[in-house]
Coordinates of C-alpha atoms and ligand atoms in Angstrom, one line a residue:
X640 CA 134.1 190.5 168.5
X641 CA 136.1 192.7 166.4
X642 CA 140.0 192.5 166.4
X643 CA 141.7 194.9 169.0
X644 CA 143.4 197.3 166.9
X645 CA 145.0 199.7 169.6
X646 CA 147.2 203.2 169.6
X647 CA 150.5 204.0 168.4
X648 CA 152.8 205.1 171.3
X649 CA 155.9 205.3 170.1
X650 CA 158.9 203.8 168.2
X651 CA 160.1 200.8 169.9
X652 CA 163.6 202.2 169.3
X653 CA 162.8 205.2 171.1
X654 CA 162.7 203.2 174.4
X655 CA 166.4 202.9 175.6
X656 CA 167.8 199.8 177.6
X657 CA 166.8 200.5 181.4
X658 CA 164.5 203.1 180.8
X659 CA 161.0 203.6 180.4
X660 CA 158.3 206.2 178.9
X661 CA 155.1 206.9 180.6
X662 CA 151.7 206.8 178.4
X663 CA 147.9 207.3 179.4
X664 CA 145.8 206.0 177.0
X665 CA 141.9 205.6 176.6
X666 CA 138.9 208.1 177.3
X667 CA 139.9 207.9 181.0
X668 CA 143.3 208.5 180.3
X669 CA 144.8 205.3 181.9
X670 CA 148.3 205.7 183.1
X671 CA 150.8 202.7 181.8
X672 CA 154.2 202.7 181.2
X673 CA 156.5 200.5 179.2
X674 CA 160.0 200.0 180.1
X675 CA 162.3 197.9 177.9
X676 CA 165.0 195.1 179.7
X677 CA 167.5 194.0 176.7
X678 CA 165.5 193.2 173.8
X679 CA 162.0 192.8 175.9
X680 CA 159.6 195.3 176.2
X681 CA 157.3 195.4 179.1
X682 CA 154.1 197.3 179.7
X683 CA 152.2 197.8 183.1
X684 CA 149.7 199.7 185.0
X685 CA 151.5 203.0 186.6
X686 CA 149.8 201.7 189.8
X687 CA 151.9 200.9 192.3
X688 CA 150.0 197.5 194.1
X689 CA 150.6 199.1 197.9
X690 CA 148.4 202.4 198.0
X691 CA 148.0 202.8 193.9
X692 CA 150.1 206.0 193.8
X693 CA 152.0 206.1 190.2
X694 CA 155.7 204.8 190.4
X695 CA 157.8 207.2 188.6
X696 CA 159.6 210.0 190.6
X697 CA 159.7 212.0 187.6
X698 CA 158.6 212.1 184.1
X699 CA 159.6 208.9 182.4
X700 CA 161.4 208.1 185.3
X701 CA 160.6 204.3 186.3
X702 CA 164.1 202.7 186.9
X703 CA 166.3 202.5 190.4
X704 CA 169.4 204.4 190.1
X705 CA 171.4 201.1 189.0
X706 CA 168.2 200.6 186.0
X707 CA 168.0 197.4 187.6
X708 CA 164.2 197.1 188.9
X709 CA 161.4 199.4 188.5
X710 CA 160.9 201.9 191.9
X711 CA 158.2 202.9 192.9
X712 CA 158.6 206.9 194.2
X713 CA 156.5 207.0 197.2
X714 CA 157.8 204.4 199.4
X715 CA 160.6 203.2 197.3
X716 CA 159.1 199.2 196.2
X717 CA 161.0 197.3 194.0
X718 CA 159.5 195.7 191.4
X719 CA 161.5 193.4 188.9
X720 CA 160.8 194.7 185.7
X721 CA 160.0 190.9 183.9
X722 CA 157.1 190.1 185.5
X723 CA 156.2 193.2 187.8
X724 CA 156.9 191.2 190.9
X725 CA 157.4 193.3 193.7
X726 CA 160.8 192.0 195.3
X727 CA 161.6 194.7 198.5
X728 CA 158.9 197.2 199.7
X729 CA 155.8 197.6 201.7
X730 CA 153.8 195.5 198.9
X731 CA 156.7 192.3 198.6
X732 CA 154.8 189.4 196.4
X733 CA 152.5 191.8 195.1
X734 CA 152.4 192.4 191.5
X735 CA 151.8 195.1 189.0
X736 CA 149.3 195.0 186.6
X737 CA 150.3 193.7 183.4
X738 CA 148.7 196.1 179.9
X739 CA 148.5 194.2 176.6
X740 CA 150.8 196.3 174.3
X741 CA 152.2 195.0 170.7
X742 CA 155.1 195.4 168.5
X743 CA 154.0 196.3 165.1
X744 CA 156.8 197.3 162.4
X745 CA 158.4 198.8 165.2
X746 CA 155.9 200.6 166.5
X747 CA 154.5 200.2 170.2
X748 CA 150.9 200.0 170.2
X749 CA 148.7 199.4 173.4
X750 CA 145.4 198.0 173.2
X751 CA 143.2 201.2 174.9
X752 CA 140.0 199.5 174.0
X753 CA 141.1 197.7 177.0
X754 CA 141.7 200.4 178.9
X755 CA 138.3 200.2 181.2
X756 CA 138.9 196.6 182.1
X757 CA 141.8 198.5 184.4
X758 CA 140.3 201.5 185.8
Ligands
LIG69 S1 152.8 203.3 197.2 FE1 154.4 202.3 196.2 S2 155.5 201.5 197.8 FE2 153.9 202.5 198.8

């Protein structure tokens, strides 16, 4: 099987402490995010686990109002941003989905040839 090479997003730099960007990647045009907690980048599925609406309450707009845990904007889940746990909500224990991404010379890339295994 042939090495998963994946797309460019964005500069890893470009991602701010607290915040997040919103992608959708693949023929299908997946939706995923990837919000960055300190040094750690974290990419999911913008799926929320109760009735798989897509979290953010606007554009690029993933994070509570304190940029603690990832919200969800139609009934408000919390979701901690390390794991995708959801901590307070309708869908408590639930998870989001986890999407493979990379770091390479800075550069966020997200393996889209994996994009079906999530549709
Ligand atoms: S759809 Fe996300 S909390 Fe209900």
């Amino acid at each position: 099987m042939p090495e998963a090479q994946g797309t460019a997003l964005c500069r890893a730099d470009e991602i701010a402490d607290g915040a997040a960007r919103g992608f959708a990647i693949g023929p299908r045009r997946l939706r995923i995010f990837v919000a960055r907690r300190g040094g750690a980048l974290y990419a999911y599925v913008n799926r929320c686990p109760h009735v798989g609406t897509p979290l953010d309450w606007a554009p690029d707009e993933f994070f509570d109002r304190e940029r603690r845990h990832l919200v969800c904007a139609t009934h408000g889940a919390l979701f901690r941003v390390e794991d995708g746990e959801c901590i307070a909500g309708p869908c408590q224990g639930d998870r989001l989905e986890p999407f493979p991404i990379a770091v390479r010379d800075g550069v966020v890339v997200a393996f889209d040839e994996l994009a079906a295994d999530f549709e």
